[in-house]
Short mmCIF file of C-alpha atoms in Angstrom, two decimals:
data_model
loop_
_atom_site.label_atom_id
_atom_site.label_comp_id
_atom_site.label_asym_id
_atom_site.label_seq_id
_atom_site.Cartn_x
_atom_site.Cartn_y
_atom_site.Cartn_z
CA UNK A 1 109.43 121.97 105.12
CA UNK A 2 112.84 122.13 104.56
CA UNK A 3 115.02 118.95 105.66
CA UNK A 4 119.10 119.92 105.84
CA UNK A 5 121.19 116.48 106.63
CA UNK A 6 124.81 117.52 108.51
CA UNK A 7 127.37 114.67 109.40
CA UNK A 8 126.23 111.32 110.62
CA UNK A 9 123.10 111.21 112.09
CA UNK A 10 122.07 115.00 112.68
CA UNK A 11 119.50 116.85 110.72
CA UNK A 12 118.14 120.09 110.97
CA UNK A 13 113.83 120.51 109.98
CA UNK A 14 113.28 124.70 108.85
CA UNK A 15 109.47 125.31 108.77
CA UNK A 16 107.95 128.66 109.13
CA UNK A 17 110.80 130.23 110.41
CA UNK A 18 111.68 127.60 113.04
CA UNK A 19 114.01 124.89 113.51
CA UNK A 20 114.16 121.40 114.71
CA UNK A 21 117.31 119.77 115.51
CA UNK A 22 117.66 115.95 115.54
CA UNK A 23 120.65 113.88 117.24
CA UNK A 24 123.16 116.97 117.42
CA UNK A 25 126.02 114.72 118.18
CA UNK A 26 129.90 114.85 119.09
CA UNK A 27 130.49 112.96 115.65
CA UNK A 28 128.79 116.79 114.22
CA UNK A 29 131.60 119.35 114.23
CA UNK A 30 128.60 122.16 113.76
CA UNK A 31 126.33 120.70 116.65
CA UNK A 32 127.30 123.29 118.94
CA UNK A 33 125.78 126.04 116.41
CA UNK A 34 122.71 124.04 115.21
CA UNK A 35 121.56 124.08 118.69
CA UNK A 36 122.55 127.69 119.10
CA UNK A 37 119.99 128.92 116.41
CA UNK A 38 117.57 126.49 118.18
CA UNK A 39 114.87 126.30 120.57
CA UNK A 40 114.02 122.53 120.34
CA UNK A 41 116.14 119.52 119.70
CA UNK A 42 115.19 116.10 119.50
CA UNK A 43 117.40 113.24 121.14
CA UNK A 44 116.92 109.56 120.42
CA UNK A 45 119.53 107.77 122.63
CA UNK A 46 122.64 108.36 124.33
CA UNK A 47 125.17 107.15 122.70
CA UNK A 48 127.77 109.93 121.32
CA UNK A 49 127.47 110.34 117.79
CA UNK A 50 124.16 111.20 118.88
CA UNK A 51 124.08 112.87 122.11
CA UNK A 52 126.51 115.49 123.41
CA UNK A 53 125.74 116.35 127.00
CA UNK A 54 128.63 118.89 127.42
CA UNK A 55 126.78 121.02 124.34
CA UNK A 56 122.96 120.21 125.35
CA UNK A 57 124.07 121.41 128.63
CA UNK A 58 125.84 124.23 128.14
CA UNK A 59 123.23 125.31 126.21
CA UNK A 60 120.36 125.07 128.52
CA UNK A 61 122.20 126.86 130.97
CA UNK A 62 122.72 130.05 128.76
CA UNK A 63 119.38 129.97 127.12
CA UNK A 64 116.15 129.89 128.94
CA UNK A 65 114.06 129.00 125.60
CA UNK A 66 116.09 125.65 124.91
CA UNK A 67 113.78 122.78 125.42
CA UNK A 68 115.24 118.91 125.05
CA UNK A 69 112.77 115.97 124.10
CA UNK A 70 114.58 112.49 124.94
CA UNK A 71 114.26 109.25 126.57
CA UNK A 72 115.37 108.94 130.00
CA UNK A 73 118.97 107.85 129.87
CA UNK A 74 119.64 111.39 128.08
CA UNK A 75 116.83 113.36 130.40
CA UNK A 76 119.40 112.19 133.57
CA UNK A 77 121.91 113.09 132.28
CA UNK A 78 121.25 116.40 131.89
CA UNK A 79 118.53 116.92 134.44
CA UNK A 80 115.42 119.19 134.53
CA UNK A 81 116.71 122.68 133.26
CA UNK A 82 113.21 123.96 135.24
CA UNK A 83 110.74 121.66 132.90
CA UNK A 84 113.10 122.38 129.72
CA UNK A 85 114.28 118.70 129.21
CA UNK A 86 111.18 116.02 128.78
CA UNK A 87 111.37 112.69 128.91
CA UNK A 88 109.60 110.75 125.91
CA UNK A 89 108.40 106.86 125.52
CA UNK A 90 107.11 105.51 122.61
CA UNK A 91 103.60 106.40 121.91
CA UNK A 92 103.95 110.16 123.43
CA UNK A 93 102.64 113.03 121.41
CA UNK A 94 104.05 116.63 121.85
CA UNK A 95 104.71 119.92 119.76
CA UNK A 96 108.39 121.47 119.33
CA UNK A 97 109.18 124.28 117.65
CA UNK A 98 106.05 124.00 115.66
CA UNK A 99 105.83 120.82 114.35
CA UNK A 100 103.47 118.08 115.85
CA UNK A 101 106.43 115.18 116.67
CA UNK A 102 105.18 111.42 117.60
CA UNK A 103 107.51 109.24 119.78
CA UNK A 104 107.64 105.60 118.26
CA UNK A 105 110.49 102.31 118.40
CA UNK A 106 111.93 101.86 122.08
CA UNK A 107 114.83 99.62 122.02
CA UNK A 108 118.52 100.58 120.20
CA UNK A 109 118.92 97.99 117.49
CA UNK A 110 121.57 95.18 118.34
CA UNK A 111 124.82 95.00 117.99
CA UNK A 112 126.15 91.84 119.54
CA UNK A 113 124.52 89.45 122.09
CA UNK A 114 127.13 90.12 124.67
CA UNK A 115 125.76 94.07 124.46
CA UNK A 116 122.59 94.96 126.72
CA UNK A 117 120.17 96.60 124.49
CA UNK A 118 119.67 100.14 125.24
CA UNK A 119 116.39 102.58 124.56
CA UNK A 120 116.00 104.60 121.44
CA UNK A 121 113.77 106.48 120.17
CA UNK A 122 112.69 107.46 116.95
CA UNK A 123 110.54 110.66 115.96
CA UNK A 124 108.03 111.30 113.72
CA UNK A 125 107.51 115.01 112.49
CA UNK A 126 104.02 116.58 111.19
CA UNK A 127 103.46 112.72 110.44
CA UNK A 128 106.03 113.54 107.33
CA UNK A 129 109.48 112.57 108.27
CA UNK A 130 110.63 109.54 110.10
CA UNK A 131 114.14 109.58 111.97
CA UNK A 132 114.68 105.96 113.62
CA UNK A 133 117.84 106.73 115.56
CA UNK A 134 119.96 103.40 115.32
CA UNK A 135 116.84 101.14 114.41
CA UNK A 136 114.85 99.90 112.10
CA UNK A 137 111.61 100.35 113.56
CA UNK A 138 108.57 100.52 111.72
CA UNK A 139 105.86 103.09 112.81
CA UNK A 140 102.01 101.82 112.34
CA UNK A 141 101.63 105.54 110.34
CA UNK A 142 102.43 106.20 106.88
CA UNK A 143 106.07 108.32 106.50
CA UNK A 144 106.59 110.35 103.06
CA UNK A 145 110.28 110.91 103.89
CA UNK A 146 111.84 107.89 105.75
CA UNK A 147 115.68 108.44 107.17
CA UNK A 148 117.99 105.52 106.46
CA UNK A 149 120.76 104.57 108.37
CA UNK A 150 123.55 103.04 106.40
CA UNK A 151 126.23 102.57 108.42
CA UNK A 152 127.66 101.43 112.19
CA UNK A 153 127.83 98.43 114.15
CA UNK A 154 124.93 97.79 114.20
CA UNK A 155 123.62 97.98 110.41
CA UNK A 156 123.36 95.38 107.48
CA UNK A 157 121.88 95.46 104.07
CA UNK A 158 119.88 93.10 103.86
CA UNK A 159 117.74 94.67 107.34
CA UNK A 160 118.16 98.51 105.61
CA UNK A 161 116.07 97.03 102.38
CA UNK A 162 113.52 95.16 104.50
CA UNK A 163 113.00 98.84 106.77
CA UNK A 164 112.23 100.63 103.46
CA UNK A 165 110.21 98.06 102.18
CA UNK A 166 107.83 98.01 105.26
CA UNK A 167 107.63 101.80 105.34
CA UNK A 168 107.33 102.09 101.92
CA UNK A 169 108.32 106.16 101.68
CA UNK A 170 107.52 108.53 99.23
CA UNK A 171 111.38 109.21 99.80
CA UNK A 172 114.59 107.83 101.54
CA UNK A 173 117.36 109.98 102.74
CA UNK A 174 120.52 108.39 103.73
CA UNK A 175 121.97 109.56 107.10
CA UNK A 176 124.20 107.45 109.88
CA UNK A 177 126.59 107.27 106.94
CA UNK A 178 129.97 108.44 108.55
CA UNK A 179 131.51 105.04 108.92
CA UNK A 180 131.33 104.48 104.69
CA UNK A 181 133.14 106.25 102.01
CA UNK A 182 131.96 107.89 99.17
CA UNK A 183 131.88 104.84 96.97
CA UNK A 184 130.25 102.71 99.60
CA UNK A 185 127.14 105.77 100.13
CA UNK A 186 126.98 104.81 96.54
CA UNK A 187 127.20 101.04 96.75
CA UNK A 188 124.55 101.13 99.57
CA UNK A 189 122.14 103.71 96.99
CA UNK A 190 122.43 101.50 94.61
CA UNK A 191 121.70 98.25 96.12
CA UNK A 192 118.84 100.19 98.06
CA UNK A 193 117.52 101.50 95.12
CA UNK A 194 117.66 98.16 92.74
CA UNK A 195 115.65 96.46 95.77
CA UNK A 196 113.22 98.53 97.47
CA UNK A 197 112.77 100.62 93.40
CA UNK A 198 112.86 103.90 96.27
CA UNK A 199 115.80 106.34 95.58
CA UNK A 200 118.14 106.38 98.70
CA UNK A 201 119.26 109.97 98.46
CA UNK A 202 122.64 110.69 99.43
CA UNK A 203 123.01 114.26 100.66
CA UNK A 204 126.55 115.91 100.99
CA UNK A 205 126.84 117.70 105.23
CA UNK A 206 124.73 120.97 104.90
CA UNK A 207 122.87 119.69 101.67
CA UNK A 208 118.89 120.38 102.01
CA UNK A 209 116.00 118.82 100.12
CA UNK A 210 112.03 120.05 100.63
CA UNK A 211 109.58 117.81 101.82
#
């Protein structure tokens, strides 16, 4: 499997031929194309850098063999597209694409008290590669490759070395990163790294790694 990191929070799984798109969001000048060469994308919450209705929905209009996975604040939003868009909970099973995805986490992680607490998901494909979304969730299965948000609102250190700790990947790819310059994806590696004595990888936008 072949795991291709674009800006922020999307990333693209290639297997066999076909494609899986995670989080195609407005912060992702490419979304528009990923889902394009797509026939399954993978949404964990509706906030933008995440979710872009106007593409998701554009796109299910002009392609019959476009199906949506995501919890039900993004399923509304775009409606039922004749079956295409499926709403997920935590603890849902399903295959996209080709790969065998779980459904785990359920709540967006918080940013303030004085902000409701909205859902997200996070996905677990061919029981290989975790994407939490804006959590740190920990799934009850073993992950080899673990995706680690670094930065937003949200985020902090100390919580990002505790998450890779508990998982305890073969491998840890940076991603949510937007919001940090170069020499802060470094300064996050390295304290990652020194504490958790697992990599962080940072991958430059269209950079892929196997796994």
């Amino acid at each position: 499997m072949e795991l291709t990191k674009y800006t922020h929070a999307t990333v693209v799984l290639t297997k066999d031929g076909h494609t899986l798109v995670i989080d195609p969001g407005a912060y992702t000048a490419n979304s528009a194309e990923l889902v394009a060469a797509t026939t399954a994308v993978l949404v964990t919450h509706d906030h933008p850098d995440h979710f872009d209705a106007s593409i998701l929905t554009a796109a299910l209009e002009a392609r019959s063999e476009l199906h949506v996975w995501a919890p039900a604040s993004v399923a509304d939003a775009l409606g039922d597209h004749d079956g295409r868009v499926t709403t997920v909970s935590p603890g849902d099973t399903f295959q996209a694409a080709g790969f065998d995805v779980a459904v785990v986490g359920g709540d967006h992680a918080v940013i303030h008290a004085d902000i409701p607490v909205i859902s997200n998901v996070g996905y677990v494909a061919d029981g290989a590669v975790y994407h939490p979304g804006d959590a740190y969730f920990v799934p009850d299965t073993a992950v080899e490759t673990l995706l680690v948000p670094t930065s937003g609102p949200w985020s902090k250190l100390s919580e990002l070395v505790d998450f890779v700790r508990a998982v305890k990947p073969s491998r840890a790819v940076q991603i949510h990163d937007l919001m940090l310059s170069d020499a802060g994806k470094g300064s996050f590696a390295q304290f990652a790294g020194q504490l958790t004595g697992i990599e962080l990888v940072t991958l430059a936008d269209g950079d892929s790694i196997t796994v």
